[in-house]
XYZ file of C-alpha atoms in Angstrom:
331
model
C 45.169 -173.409 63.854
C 48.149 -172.095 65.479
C 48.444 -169.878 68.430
C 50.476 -166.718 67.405
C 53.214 -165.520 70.199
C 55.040 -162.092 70.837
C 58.603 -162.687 70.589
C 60.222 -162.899 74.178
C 62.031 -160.168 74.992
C 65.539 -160.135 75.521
C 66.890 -160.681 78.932
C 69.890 -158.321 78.195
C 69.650 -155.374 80.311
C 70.164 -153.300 77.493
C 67.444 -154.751 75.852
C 65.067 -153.976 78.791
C 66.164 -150.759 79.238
C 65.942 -149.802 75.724
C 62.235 -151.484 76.074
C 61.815 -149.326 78.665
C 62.442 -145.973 77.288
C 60.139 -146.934 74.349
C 57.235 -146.913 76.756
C 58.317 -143.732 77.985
C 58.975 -141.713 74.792
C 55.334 -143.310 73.757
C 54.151 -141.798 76.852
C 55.392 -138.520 75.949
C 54.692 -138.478 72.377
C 50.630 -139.329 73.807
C 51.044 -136.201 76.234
C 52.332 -133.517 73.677
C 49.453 -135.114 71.048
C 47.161 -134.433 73.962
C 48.726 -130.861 74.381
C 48.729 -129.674 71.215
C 45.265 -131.187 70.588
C 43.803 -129.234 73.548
C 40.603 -127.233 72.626
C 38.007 -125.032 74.669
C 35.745 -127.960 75.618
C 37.805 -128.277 79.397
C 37.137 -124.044 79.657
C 33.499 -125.368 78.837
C 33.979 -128.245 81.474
C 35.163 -126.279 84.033
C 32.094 -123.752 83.551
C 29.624 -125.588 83.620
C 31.063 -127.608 87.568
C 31.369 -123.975 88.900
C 27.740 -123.430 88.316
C 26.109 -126.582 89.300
C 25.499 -126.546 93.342
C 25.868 -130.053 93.722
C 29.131 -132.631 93.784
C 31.133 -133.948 90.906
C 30.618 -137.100 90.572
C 33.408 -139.167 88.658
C 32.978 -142.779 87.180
C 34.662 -144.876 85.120
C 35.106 -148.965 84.370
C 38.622 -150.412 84.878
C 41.482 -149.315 84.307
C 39.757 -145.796 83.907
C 37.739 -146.218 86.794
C 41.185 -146.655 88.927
C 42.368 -143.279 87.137
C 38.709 -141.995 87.968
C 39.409 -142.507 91.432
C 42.760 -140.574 91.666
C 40.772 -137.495 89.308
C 38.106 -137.292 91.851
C 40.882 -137.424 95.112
C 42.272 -134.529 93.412
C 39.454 -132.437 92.657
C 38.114 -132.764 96.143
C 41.758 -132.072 97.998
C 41.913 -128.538 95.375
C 38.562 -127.215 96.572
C 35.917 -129.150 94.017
C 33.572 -131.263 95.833
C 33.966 -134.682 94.161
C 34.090 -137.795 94.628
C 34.001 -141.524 92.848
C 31.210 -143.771 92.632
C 31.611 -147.397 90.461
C 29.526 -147.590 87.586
C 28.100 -151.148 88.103
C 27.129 -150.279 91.651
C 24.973 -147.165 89.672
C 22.836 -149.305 87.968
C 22.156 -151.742 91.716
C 20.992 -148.379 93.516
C 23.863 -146.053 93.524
C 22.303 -143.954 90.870
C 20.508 -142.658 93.660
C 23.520 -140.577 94.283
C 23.216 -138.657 90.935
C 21.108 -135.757 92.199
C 19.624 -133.295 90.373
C 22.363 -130.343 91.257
C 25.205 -132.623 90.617
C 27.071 -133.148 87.204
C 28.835 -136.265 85.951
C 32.469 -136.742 84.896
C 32.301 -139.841 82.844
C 35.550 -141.844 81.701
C 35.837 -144.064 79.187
C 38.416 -144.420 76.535
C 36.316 -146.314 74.057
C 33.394 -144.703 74.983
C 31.096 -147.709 74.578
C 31.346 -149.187 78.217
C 28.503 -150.915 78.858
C 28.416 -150.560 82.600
C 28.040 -146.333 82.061
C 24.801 -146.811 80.014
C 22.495 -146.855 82.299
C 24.460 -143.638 84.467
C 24.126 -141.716 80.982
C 20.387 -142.562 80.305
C 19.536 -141.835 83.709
C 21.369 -138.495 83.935
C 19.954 -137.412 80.356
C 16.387 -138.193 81.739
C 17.157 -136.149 84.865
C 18.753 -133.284 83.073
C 22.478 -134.236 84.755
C 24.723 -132.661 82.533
C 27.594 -135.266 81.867
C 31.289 -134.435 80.678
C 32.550 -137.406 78.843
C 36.871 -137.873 78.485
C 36.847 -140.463 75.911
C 39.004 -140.940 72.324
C 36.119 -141.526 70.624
C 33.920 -138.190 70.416
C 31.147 -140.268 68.233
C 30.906 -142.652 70.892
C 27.408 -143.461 73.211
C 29.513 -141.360 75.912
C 30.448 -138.873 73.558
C 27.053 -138.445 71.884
C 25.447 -137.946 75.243
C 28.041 -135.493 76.653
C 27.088 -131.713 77.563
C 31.022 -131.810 77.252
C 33.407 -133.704 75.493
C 37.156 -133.840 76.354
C 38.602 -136.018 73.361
C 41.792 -137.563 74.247
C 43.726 -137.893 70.564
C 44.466 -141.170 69.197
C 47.507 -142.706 69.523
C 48.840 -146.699 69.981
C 48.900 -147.788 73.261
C 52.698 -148.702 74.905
C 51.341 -152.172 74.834
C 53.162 -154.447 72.121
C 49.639 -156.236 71.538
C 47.811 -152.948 71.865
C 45.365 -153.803 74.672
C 46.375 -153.332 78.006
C 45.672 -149.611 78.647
C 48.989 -147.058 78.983
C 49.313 -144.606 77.312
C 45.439 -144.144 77.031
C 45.339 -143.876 81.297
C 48.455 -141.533 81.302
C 46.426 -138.626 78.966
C 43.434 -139.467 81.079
C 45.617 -138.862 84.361
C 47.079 -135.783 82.675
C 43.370 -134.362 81.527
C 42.087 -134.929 85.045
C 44.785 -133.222 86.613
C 44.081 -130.279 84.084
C 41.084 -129.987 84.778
C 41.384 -130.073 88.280
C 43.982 -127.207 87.942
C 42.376 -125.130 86.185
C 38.951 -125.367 88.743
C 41.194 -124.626 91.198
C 42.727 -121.538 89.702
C 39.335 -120.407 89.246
C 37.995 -120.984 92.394
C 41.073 -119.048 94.015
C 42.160 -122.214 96.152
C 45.057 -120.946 98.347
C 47.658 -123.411 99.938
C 45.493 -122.757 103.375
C 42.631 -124.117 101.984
C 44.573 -127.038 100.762
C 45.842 -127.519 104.053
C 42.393 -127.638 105.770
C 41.735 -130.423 103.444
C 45.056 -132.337 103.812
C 45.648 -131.904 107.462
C 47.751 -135.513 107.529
C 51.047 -136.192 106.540
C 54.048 -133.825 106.814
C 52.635 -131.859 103.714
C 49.227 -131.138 105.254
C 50.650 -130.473 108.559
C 53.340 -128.095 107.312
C 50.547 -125.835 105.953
C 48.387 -125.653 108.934
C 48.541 -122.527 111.230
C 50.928 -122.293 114.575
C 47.512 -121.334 116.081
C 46.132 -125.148 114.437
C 49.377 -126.746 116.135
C 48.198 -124.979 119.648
C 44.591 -126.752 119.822
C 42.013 -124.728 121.439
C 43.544 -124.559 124.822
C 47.109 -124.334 124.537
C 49.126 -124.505 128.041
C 50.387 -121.191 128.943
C 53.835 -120.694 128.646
C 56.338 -120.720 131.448
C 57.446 -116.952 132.089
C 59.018 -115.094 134.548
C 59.310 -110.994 135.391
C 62.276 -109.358 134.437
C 63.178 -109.206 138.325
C 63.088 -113.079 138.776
C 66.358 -114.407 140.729
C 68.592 -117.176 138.801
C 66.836 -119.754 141.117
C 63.444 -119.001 140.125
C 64.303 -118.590 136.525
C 65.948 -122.513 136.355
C 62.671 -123.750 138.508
C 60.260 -121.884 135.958
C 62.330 -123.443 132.694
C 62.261 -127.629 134.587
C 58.708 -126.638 135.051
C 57.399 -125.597 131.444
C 59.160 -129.051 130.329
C 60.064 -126.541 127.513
C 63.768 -125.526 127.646
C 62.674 -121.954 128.116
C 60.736 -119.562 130.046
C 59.526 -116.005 128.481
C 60.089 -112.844 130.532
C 57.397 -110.481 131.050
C 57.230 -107.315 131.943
C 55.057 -105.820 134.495
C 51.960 -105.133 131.928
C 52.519 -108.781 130.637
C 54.623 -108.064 126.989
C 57.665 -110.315 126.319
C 60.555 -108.951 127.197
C 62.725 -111.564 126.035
C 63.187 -115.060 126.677
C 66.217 -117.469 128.644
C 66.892 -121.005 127.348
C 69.133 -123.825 128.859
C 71.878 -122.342 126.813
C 71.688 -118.713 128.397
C 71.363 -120.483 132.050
C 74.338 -122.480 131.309
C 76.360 -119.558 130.125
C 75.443 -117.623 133.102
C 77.763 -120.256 135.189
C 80.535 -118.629 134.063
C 79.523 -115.160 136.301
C 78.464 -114.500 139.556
C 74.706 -116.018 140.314
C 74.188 -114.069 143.813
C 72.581 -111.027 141.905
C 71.921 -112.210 138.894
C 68.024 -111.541 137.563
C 66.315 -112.261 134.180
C 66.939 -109.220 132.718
C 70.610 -109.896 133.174
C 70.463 -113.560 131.902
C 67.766 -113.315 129.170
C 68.308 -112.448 125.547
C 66.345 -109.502 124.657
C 65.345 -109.919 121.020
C 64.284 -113.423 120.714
C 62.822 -114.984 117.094
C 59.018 -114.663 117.284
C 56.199 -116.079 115.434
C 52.464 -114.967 115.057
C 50.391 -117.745 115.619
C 48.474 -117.462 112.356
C 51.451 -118.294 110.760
C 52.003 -121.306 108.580
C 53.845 -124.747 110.703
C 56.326 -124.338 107.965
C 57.095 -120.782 108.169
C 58.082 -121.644 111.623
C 60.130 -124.796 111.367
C 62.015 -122.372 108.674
C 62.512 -119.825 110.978
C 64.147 -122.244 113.733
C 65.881 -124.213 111.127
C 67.968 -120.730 110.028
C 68.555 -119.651 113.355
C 69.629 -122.600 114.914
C 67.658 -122.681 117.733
C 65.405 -125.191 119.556
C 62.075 -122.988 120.337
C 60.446 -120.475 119.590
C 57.848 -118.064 120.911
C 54.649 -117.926 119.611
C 53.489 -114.151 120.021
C 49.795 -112.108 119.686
C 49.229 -108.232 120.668
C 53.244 -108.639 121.624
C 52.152 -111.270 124.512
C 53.681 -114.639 124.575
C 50.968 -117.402 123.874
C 53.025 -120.618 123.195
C 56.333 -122.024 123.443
C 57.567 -124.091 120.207
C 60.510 -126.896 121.168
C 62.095 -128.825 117.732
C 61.482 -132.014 120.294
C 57.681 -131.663 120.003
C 58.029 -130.971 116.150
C 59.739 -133.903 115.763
C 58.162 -136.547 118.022
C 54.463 -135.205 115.930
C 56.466 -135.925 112.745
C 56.690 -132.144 111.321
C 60.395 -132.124 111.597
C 61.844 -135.366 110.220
């Protein structure tokens, strides 16, 4: 007996890149099957999560339980509670997890795993409705579905046919439909997504200016309109901020005065100089239920290195780009 081989490929470059975009118009070819294919059972899907109370609960062995994984990051970050458990671990305790108000997103491109058997008896005996996303509708998964989301059938990018490719890419893509669509439903705004995803330069560019305050923000340096030149330069070193706000006597901004307006009053006589003659009287503004990125736009456009944050036409906050930058909003 003889060991059969796949022919080496090529090291030409043109070889590899011709291998290359083989894989990728396979890939493609899986995704528009998988498009076209498309039927009413993820509408189905999708109906029967937004009724159960409980969490989604996503498994999978694998290479689908590493796509499982990124499906149930997704759903939870878009406003569906979900999240991942292993299906081996189910059947040492974790099935303990499953409870009655939740429903199960099973994964499984054969459909015959043997480590989701006991997750599907057990939810069938509880009355856990299960969605199954398999290729194989006749499958043990498929068979004891509420819901089944059949991926079509189509030859893996694999030149042996096993290692799984374009099998995990429609799974990816059917997850990430799904989680769409619940999201759609559900009327998830980019807020929302934001109070879930408060890390990273995304999730902080969707918070609020009043987020980026904290609860107790430091008052901002201002001054009245009849502060002297002196007092105005001590009230900007003081607020660390490179400007002060000026007030007027009832405590609305008047306008503000940054380094640049004290060092362009040099040029004219300081003896009787006050705010009101130094400060720039229509300043750029934000609300402080504004978005982090709405206001990073705003100083971006104008060219300018803060901004106040205003409520009830009273200055709350002082914005510098320094701050933005050293937190890792502004890059």
């Amino acid at each position: 007996m003889t060991d059969e081989t796949s022919p080496v490929l090529s090291a030409d470059p043109a070889a590899m890149t011709a291998r290359a975009r083989e894989v990728i118009r396979l890939n493609i070819e899986a995704l528009q099957a998988l498009e076209s294919g498309l039927d009413d059972g993820l509408a189905r899907a999708c109906e029967i999560i937004l009724s159960r109370p409980g969490y989604l609960v996503v498994t999978g062995m694998g290479k689908s339980g590493h796509i499982g994984g990124k499906i149930a990051a997704t759903l939870a970050s878009t406003g569906t509670n979900a999240f991942f458990v292993h299906p081996a671990e189910m059947s040492h305790g974790d099935l303990g997890m499953l409870r009655k108000d939740v429903t199960l997103l099973a994964i499984s491109n054969s459909g015959e795993s043997r480590e989701l058997r006991d997750p599907l008896i057990y939810c069938q005996r509880e009355g856990i409705p299960v969605i199954g996303l398999t290729q194989r509708p006749n499958s043990f998964l498929g068979r004891n579905s509420a819901v089944c989301l059949t991926m079509p059938q189509v030859a893996e990018a694999c030149p042996n046919g096993l290692a799984p490719t374009t099998s995990t890419l429609m799974t990816l893509a059917l997850g990430d439909a799904l989680a769409m669509v619940l999201m759609d439903r559900r009327g998830f705004t980019a807020e929302a997504f934001g109070l879930h995803h408060p890390g990273g330069k995304l999730g902080m560019s969707l918070q609020s200016v009043r987020d980026w305050m904290g609860d107790r923000p430091p008052a901002p340096a201002t001054v009245p309109m009849t502060a002297t030149f002196a007092e105005i330069v001590s009230a900007i070193t003081e607020g660390r901020k490179g400007a002060v706000a000026v007030v007027n006597p009832d405590g609305t901004l008047a306008g503000i005065v940054t380094d640049g307006d004290v060092r362009r009053a040099f040029s004219r006589d300081l003896g009787g100089l006050t705010a009101a003659d130094v400060m720039s009287p229509r300043p750029k503004v934000i609300g402080p239920d504004a978005r982090m990125s709405d206001a990073i736009d705003l100083m971006t456009q104008n060219k300018i290195a803060t901004l106040l944050v205003v409520e009830d036409q009273r200055p709350l906050a002082i914005v510098h780009i320094a701050e933005l930058m050293q937190a890792g909003y502004v890059s």
